[in-house]
Amino acid sequence: MIRVGDINSLILFWVFWIIIAIWEEKRLVNRYQSQYTEYLTKIPFLIPYTKKLELLVSKIPLMNNYLFQIIILLFGYILFVLLFSIMIVTEKMLVFFFK
């Protein structure tokens, strides 16, 4: 059963995610394409994929492409679904153990 608090959390999450996506877009739009690759190389777990990412970034101009925004929103949706499901499972476990 879906509670009102769950719906409010969902709405707040999407508003928060859209604000962050717009802010990131405005922040990144003012940079040059070479700085995108510098930004991507600073993420430690992406270091083995740096050359592939540089090639991808050079082929897709992120400043004029909505594909980047769609990927960000899809990643946010997947992250939200995972966190929401973990929260629900944790709540069910706590209710079960502390009956």
mmCIF file of N, CA and C in Angstrom:
data_model
loop_
_atom_site.group_PDB
_atom_site.id
_atom_site.type_symbol
_atom_site.label_atom_id
_atom_site.label_comp_id
_atom_site.label_asym_id
_atom_site.label_seq_id
_atom_site.Cartn_x
_atom_site.Cartn_y
_atom_site.Cartn_z
ATOM 1 N N MET A 1 0.846 -1.189 0.000
ATOM 2 C CA MET A 1 0.000 0.000 0.000
ATOM 3 C C MET A 1 0.890 1.250 0.000
ATOM 4 N N ILE A 2 0.551 2.183 -0.856
ATOM 5 C CA ILE A 2 1.326 3.420 -0.956
ATOM 6 C C ILE A 2 0.743 4.448 0.010
ATOM 7 N N ARG A 3 1.618 5.009 0.817
ATOM 8 C CA ARG A 3 1.179 6.022 1.773
ATOM 9 C C ARG A 3 1.406 7.409 1.198
ATOM 10 N N VAL A 4 0.781 8.393 1.825
ATOM 11 C CA VAL A 4 0.924 9.778 1.366
ATOM 12 C C VAL A 4 2.365 10.238 1.509
ATOM 13 N N GLY A 5 3.046 9.821 2.556
ATOM 14 C CA GLY A 5 4.444 10.198 2.751
ATOM 15 C C GLY A 5 5.342 9.692 1.641
ATOM 16 N N ASP A 6 5.029 8.483 1.130
ATOM 17 C CA ASP A 6 5.819 7.942 0.020
ATOM 18 C C ASP A 6 5.652 8.788 -1.230
ATOM 19 N N ILE A 7 4.431 9.214 -1.509
ATOM 20 C CA ILE A 7 4.170 10.046 -2.690
ATOM 21 C C ILE A 7 4.852 11.402 -2.534
ATOM 22 N N ASN A 8 4.789 11.978 -1.337
ATOM 23 C CA ASN A 8 5.469 13.257 -1.102
ATOM 24 C C ASN A 8 6.975 13.114 -1.274
ATOM 25 N N SER A 9 7.540 12.015 -0.779
ATOM 26 C CA SER A 9 8.972 11.783 -0.946
ATOM 27 C C SER A 9 9.330 11.646 -2.415
ATOM 28 N N LEU A 10 8.484 10.956 -3.163
ATOM 29 C CA LEU A 10 8.725 10.787 -4.597
ATOM 30 C C LEU A 10 8.713 12.130 -5.317
ATOM 31 N N ILE A 11 7.731 12.954 -5.009
ATOM 32 C CA ILE A 11 7.632 14.276 -5.649
ATOM 33 C C ILE A 11 8.831 15.139 -5.269
ATOM 34 N N LEU A 12 9.188 15.154 -3.981
ATOM 35 C CA LEU A 12 10.337 15.950 -3.545
ATOM 36 C C LEU A 12 11.632 15.469 -4.183
ATOM 37 N N PHE A 13 11.769 14.141 -4.310
ATOM 38 C CA PHE A 13 12.967 13.610 -4.943
ATOM 39 C C PHE A 13 13.070 14.080 -6.383
ATOM 40 N N TRP A 14 11.992 14.010 -7.152
ATOM 41 C CA TRP A 14 12.049 14.412 -8.561
ATOM 42 C C TRP A 14 12.281 15.906 -8.705
ATOM 43 N N VAL A 15 11.682 16.710 -7.840
ATOM 44 C CA VAL A 15 11.930 18.155 -7.892
ATOM 45 C C VAL A 15 13.402 18.431 -7.605
ATOM 46 N N PHE A 16 13.939 17.773 -6.577
ATOM 47 C CA PHE A 16 15.346 17.944 -6.222
ATOM 48 C C PHE A 16 16.253 17.505 -7.366
ATOM 49 N N TRP A 17 15.946 16.362 -8.003
ATOM 50 C CA TRP A 17 16.784 15.851 -9.079
ATOM 51 C C TRP A 17 16.734 16.763 -10.304
ATOM 52 N N ILE A 18 15.574 17.289 -10.634
ATOM 53 C CA ILE A 18 15.447 18.188 -11.788
ATOM 54 C C ILE A 18 16.219 19.478 -11.536
ATOM 55 N N ILE A 19 16.152 20.002 -10.306
ATOM 56 C CA ILE A 19 16.908 21.218 -9.977
ATOM 57 C C ILE A 19 18.405 20.956 -10.117
ATOM 58 N N ILE A 20 18.871 19.808 -9.629
ATOM 59 C CA ILE A 20 20.297 19.484 -9.747
ATOM 60 C C ILE A 20 20.695 19.312 -11.208
ATOM 61 N N ALA A 21 19.847 18.665 -12.019
ATOM 62 C CA ALA A 21 20.179 18.462 -13.433
ATOM 63 C C ALA A 21 20.277 19.800 -14.162
ATOM 64 N N ILE A 22 19.357 20.719 -13.877
ATOM 65 C CA ILE A 22 19.391 22.040 -14.517
ATOM 66 C C ILE A 22 20.627 22.809 -14.067
ATOM 67 N N TRP A 23 20.939 22.737 -12.772
ATOM 68 C CA TRP A 23 22.116 23.440 -12.253
ATOM 69 C C TRP A 23 23.391 22.894 -12.882
ATOM 70 N N GLU A 24 23.500 21.562 -12.978
ATOM 71 C CA GLU A 24 24.678 20.947 -13.592
ATOM 72 C C GLU A 24 24.793 21.337 -15.057
ATOM 73 N N GLU A 25 23.663 21.361 -15.755
ATOM 74 C CA GLU A 25 23.706 21.732 -17.169
ATOM 75 C C GLU A 25 24.210 23.161 -17.332
ATOM 76 N N LYS A 26 23.696 24.078 -16.529
ATOM 77 C CA LYS A 26 24.125 25.474 -16.641
ATOM 78 C C LYS A 26 25.591 25.630 -16.259
ATOM 79 N N ARG A 27 26.043 24.828 -15.304
ATOM 80 C CA ARG A 27 27.432 24.908 -14.878
ATOM 81 C C ARG A 27 28.364 24.347 -15.949
ATOM 82 N N LEU A 28 27.966 23.237 -16.559
ATOM 83 C CA LEU A 28 28.826 22.586 -17.542
ATOM 84 C C LEU A 28 28.767 23.227 -18.922
ATOM 85 N N VAL A 29 27.676 23.934 -19.209
ATOM 86 C CA VAL A 29 27.516 24.533 -20.535
ATOM 87 C C VAL A 29 28.583 25.590 -20.791
ATOM 88 N N ASN A 30 29.092 26.220 -19.747
ATOM 89 C CA ASN A 30 30.063 27.292 -19.913
ATOM 90 C C ASN A 30 31.500 26.792 -20.066
ATOM 91 N N ARG A 31 31.701 25.496 -20.010
ATOM 92 C CA ARG A 31 33.058 24.951 -20.097
ATOM 93 C C ARG A 31 33.346 24.434 -21.497
ATOM 94 N N TYR A 32 34.617 24.285 -21.790
ATOM 95 C CA TYR A 32 35.025 23.728 -23.075
ATOM 96 C C TYR A 32 35.001 22.215 -23.012
ATOM 97 N N GLN A 33 35.024 21.598 -24.184
ATOM 98 C CA GLN A 33 34.891 20.151 -24.251
ATOM 99 C C GLN A 33 36.081 19.431 -23.631
ATOM 100 N N SER A 34 37.253 19.991 -23.699
ATOM 101 C CA SER A 34 38.418 19.338 -23.094
ATOM 102 C C SER A 34 38.287 19.281 -21.578
ATOM 103 N N GLN A 35 37.571 20.231 -21.012
ATOM 104 C CA GLN A 35 37.392 20.221 -19.564
ATOM 105 C C GLN A 35 36.405 19.148 -19.125
ATOM 106 N N TYR A 36 35.532 18.681 -20.039
ATOM 107 C CA TYR A 36 34.667 17.554 -19.690
ATOM 108 C C TYR A 36 35.512 16.320 -19.419
ATOM 109 N N THR A 37 36.509 16.088 -20.277
ATOM 110 C CA THR A 37 37.343 14.903 -20.088
ATOM 111 C C THR A 37 38.173 15.026 -18.815
ATOM 112 N N GLU A 38 38.626 16.233 -18.487
ATOM 113 C CA GLU A 38 39.347 16.416 -17.228
ATOM 114 C C GLU A 38 38.444 16.101 -16.042
ATOM 115 N N TYR A 39 37.189 16.514 -16.135
ATOM 116 C CA TYR A 39 36.226 16.237 -15.069
ATOM 117 C C TYR A 39 36.006 14.735 -14.936
ATOM 118 N N LEU A 40 35.893 14.052 -16.086
ATOM 119 C CA LEU A 40 35.646 12.612 -16.044
ATOM 120 C C LEU A 40 36.862 11.840 -15.545
ATOM 121 N N THR A 41 38.064 12.330 -15.818
ATOM 122 C CA THR A 41 39.256 11.607 -15.370
ATOM 123 C C THR A 41 39.493 11.756 -13.875
ATOM 124 N N LYS A 42 38.834 12.679 -13.231
ATOM 125 C CA LYS A 42 39.009 12.854 -11.787
ATOM 126 C C LYS A 42 38.188 11.851 -10.983
ATOM 127 N N ILE A 43 37.284 11.139 -11.637
ATOM 128 C CA ILE A 43 36.478 10.136 -10.942
ATOM 129 C C ILE A 43 37.298 8.842 -10.898
ATOM 130 N N PRO A 44 37.675 8.349 -9.705
ATOM 131 C CA PRO A 44 38.650 7.255 -9.603
ATOM 132 C C PRO A 44 38.234 5.967 -10.311
ATOM 133 N N PHE A 45 36.968 5.546 -10.178
ATOM 134 C CA PHE A 45 36.590 4.266 -10.760
ATOM 135 C C PHE A 45 36.445 4.328 -12.275
ATOM 136 N N LEU A 46 36.544 5.519 -12.869
ATOM 137 C CA LEU A 46 36.459 5.637 -14.319
ATOM 138 C C LEU A 46 37.829 5.721 -14.990
ATOM 139 N N ILE A 47 38.904 5.679 -14.198
ATOM 140 C CA ILE A 47 40.244 5.845 -14.773
ATOM 141 C C ILE A 47 40.559 4.799 -15.854
ATOM 142 N N PRO A 48 40.217 3.501 -15.688
ATOM 143 C CA PRO A 48 40.511 2.553 -16.778
ATOM 144 C C PRO A 48 39.759 2.860 -18.072
ATOM 145 N N TYR A 49 38.650 3.567 -17.964
ATOM 146 C CA TYR A 49 37.826 3.839 -19.140
ATOM 147 C C TYR A 49 38.049 5.242 -19.696
ATOM 148 N N THR A 50 39.114 5.901 -19.270
ATOM 149 C CA THR A 50 39.317 7.303 -19.624
ATOM 150 C C THR A 50 39.434 7.511 -21.127
ATOM 151 N N LYS A 51 40.204 6.663 -21.803
ATOM 152 C CA LYS A 51 40.387 6.832 -23.252
ATOM 153 C C LYS A 51 39.067 6.655 -23.994
ATOM 154 N N LYS A 52 38.282 5.659 -23.572
ATOM 155 C CA LYS A 52 36.980 5.447 -24.209
ATOM 156 C C LYS A 52 36.061 6.633 -23.943
ATOM 157 N N LEU A 53 36.124 7.159 -22.724
ATOM 158 C CA LEU A 53 35.278 8.305 -22.395
ATOM 159 C C LEU A 53 35.702 9.545 -23.167
ATOM 160 N N GLU A 54 37.007 9.733 -23.343
ATOM 161 C CA GLU A 54 37.469 10.880 -24.124
ATOM 162 C C GLU A 54 36.974 10.790 -25.562
ATOM 163 N N LEU A 55 37.010 9.586 -26.124
ATOM 164 C CA LEU A 55 36.518 9.394 -27.485
ATOM 165 C C LEU A 55 35.018 9.658 -27.554
ATOM 166 N N LEU A 56 34.283 9.147 -26.563
ATOM 167 C CA LEU A 56 32.831 9.353 -26.537
ATOM 168 C C LEU A 56 32.486 10.824 -26.384
ATOM 169 N N VAL A 57 33.171 11.507 -25.475
ATOM 170 C CA VAL A 57 32.891 12.918 -25.240
ATOM 171 C C VAL A 57 33.253 13.749 -26.462
ATOM 172 N N SER A 58 34.315 13.367 -27.168
ATOM 173 C CA SER A 58 34.688 14.137 -28.353
ATOM 174 C C SER A 58 33.685 13.944 -29.485
ATOM 175 N N LYS A 59 32.989 12.801 -29.501
ATOM 176 C CA LYS A 59 32.013 12.561 -30.566
ATOM 177 C C LYS A 59 30.648 13.163 -30.251
ATOM 178 N N ILE A 60 30.310 13.269 -28.987
ATOM 179 C CA ILE A 60 28.996 13.798 -28.598
ATOM 180 C C ILE A 60 29.200 15.151 -27.937
ATOM 181 N N PRO A 61 28.812 16.234 -28.582
ATOM 182 C CA PRO A 61 28.923 17.542 -27.921
ATOM 183 C C PRO A 61 27.856 17.670 -26.836
ATOM 184 N N LEU A 62 28.291 17.524 -25.600
ATOM 185 C CA LEU A 62 27.340 17.493 -24.492
ATOM 186 C C LEU A 62 26.638 18.826 -24.287
ATOM 187 N N MET A 63 27.268 19.905 -24.753
ATOM 188 C CA MET A 63 26.675 21.215 -24.515
ATOM 189 C C MET A 63 25.379 21.400 -25.299
ATOM 190 N N ASN A 64 25.274 20.755 -26.467
ATOM 191 C CA ASN A 64 24.100 20.956 -27.307
ATOM 192 C C ASN A 64 23.218 19.724 -27.384
ATOM 193 N N ASN A 65 23.509 18.706 -26.604
ATOM 194 C CA ASN A 65 22.824 17.436 -26.754
ATOM 195 C C ASN A 65 21.989 17.133 -25.510
ATOM 196 N N TYR A 66 20.752 16.709 -25.732
ATOM 197 C CA TYR A 66 19.879 16.353 -24.619
ATOM 198 C C TYR A 66 20.093 14.914 -24.171
ATOM 199 N N LEU A 67 20.926 14.170 -24.898
ATOM 200 C CA LEU A 67 21.215 12.797 -24.509
ATOM 201 C C LEU A 67 21.855 12.744 -23.122
ATOM 202 N N PHE A 68 22.740 13.685 -22.850
ATOM 203 C CA PHE A 68 23.403 13.744 -21.547
ATOM 204 C C PHE A 68 22.380 13.963 -20.430
ATOM 205 N N GLN A 69 21.418 14.848 -20.664
ATOM 206 C CA GLN A 69 20.387 15.109 -19.657
ATOM 207 C C GLN A 69 19.510 13.883 -19.444
ATOM 208 N N ILE A 70 19.190 13.179 -20.535
ATOM 209 C CA ILE A 70 18.360 11.982 -20.420
ATOM 210 C C ILE A 70 19.099 10.909 -19.632
ATOM 211 N N ILE A 71 20.396 10.768 -19.890
ATOM 212 C CA ILE A 71 21.190 9.786 -19.144
ATOM 213 C C ILE A 71 21.218 10.137 -17.661
ATOM 214 N N ILE A 72 21.378 11.414 -17.347
ATOM 215 C CA ILE A 72 21.377 11.844 -15.945
ATOM 216 C C ILE A 72 20.036 11.533 -15.288
ATOM 217 N N LEU A 73 18.938 11.835 -15.981
ATOM 218 C CA LEU A 73 17.620 11.577 -15.405
ATOM 219 C C LEU A 73 17.358 10.083 -15.247
ATOM 220 N N LEU A 74 17.785 9.270 -16.214
ATOM 221 C CA LEU A 74 17.614 7.824 -16.088
ATOM 222 C C LEU A 74 18.444 7.272 -14.934
ATOM 223 N N PHE A 75 19.665 7.770 -14.791
ATOM 224 C CA PHE A 75 20.497 7.348 -13.673
ATOM 225 C C PHE A 75 19.834 7.728 -12.349
ATOM 226 N N GLY A 76 19.272 8.921 -12.283
ATOM 227 C CA GLY A 76 18.572 9.352 -11.075
ATOM 228 C C GLY A 76 17.369 8.489 -10.773
ATOM 229 N N TYR A 77 16.633 8.120 -11.816
ATOM 230 C CA TYR A 77 15.456 7.274 -11.624
ATOM 231 C C TYR A 77 15.866 5.899 -11.111
ATOM 232 N N ILE A 78 16.905 5.314 -11.717
ATOM 233 C CA ILE A 78 17.371 3.992 -11.277
ATOM 234 C C ILE A 78 17.878 4.062 -9.840
ATOM 235 N N LEU A 79 18.627 5.107 -9.525
ATOM 236 C CA LEU A 79 19.127 5.283 -8.164
ATOM 237 C C LEU A 79 17.977 5.429 -7.175
ATOM 238 N N PHE A 80 16.965 6.202 -7.558
ATOM 239 C CA PHE A 80 15.819 6.382 -6.678
ATOM 240 C C PHE A 80 15.088 5.067 -6.447
ATOM 241 N N VAL A 81 14.865 4.296 -7.512
ATOM 242 C CA VAL A 81 14.165 3.019 -7.369
ATOM 243 C C VAL A 81 14.943 2.088 -6.450
ATOM 244 N N LEU A 82 16.262 2.052 -6.613
ATOM 245 C CA LEU A 82 17.074 1.198 -5.743
ATOM 246 C C LEU A 82 17.001 1.643 -4.283
ATOM 247 N N LEU A 83 17.168 2.934 -4.050
ATOM 248 C CA LEU A 83 17.125 3.430 -2.672
ATOM 249 C C LEU A 83 15.744 3.262 -2.055
ATOM 250 N N PHE A 84 14.708 3.489 -2.858
ATOM 251 C CA PHE A 84 13.342 3.352 -2.358
ATOM 252 C C PHE A 84 13.048 1.897 -2.011
ATOM 253 N N SER A 85 13.495 0.961 -2.859
ATOM 254 C CA SER A 85 13.259 -0.453 -2.573
ATOM 255 C C SER A 85 14.055 -0.903 -1.352
ATOM 256 N N ILE A 86 15.285 -0.401 -1.196
ATOM 257 C CA ILE A 86 16.070 -0.731 -0.001
ATOM 258 C C ILE A 86 15.380 -0.195 1.245
ATOM 259 N N MET A 87 14.820 1.008 1.150
ATOM 260 C CA MET A 87 14.122 1.592 2.287
ATOM 261 C C MET A 87 12.901 0.752 2.663
ATOM 262 N N ILE A 88 12.143 0.312 1.668
ATOM 263 C CA ILE A 88 10.940 -0.480 1.940
ATOM 264 C C ILE A 88 11.316 -1.831 2.539
ATOM 265 N N VAL A 89 12.339 -2.488 1.983
ATOM 266 C CA VAL A 89 12.773 -3.788 2.510
ATOM 267 C C VAL A 89 13.279 -3.640 3.937
ATOM 268 N N THR A 90 14.029 -2.586 4.211
ATOM 269 C CA THR A 90 14.530 -2.350 5.567
ATOM 270 C C THR A 90 13.380 -2.127 6.536
ATOM 271 N N GLU A 91 12.393 -1.363 6.107
ATOM 272 C CA GLU A 91 11.236 -1.123 6.965
ATOM 273 C C GLU A 91 10.498 -2.421 7.257
ATOM 274 N N LYS A 92 10.308 -3.262 6.243
ATOM 275 C CA LYS A 92 9.610 -4.542 6.444
ATOM 276 C C LYS A 92 10.411 -5.443 7.384
ATOM 277 N N MET A 93 11.745 -5.450 7.237
ATOM 278 C CA MET A 93 12.573 -6.278 8.116
ATOM 279 C C MET A 93 12.493 -5.795 9.558
ATOM 280 N N LEU A 94 12.542 -4.481 9.751
ATOM 281 C CA LEU A 94 12.463 -3.951 11.113
ATOM 282 C C LEU A 94 11.122 -4.267 11.750
ATOM 283 N N VAL A 95 10.051 -4.145 10.968
ATOM 284 C CA VAL A 95 8.721 -4.467 11.495
ATOM 285 C C VAL A 95 8.646 -5.949 11.842
ATOM 286 N N PHE A 96 9.226 -6.802 11.004
ATOM 287 C CA PHE A 96 9.192 -8.244 11.246
ATOM 288 C C PHE A 96 9.990 -8.621 12.492
ATOM 289 N N PHE A 97 11.178 -8.053 12.657
ATOM 290 C CA PHE A 97 12.037 -8.435 13.776
ATOM 291 C C PHE A 97 11.583 -7.852 15.107
ATOM 292 N N PHE A 98 10.939 -6.708 15.100
ATOM 293 C CA PHE A 98 10.559 -6.056 16.351
ATOM 294 C C PHE A 98 9.067 -6.127 16.626
ATOM 295 N N LYS A 99 8.420 -7.188 16.151
ATOM 296 C CA LYS A 99 6.995 -7.362 16.450
ATOM 297 C C LYS A 99 6.800 -7.702 17.905
#
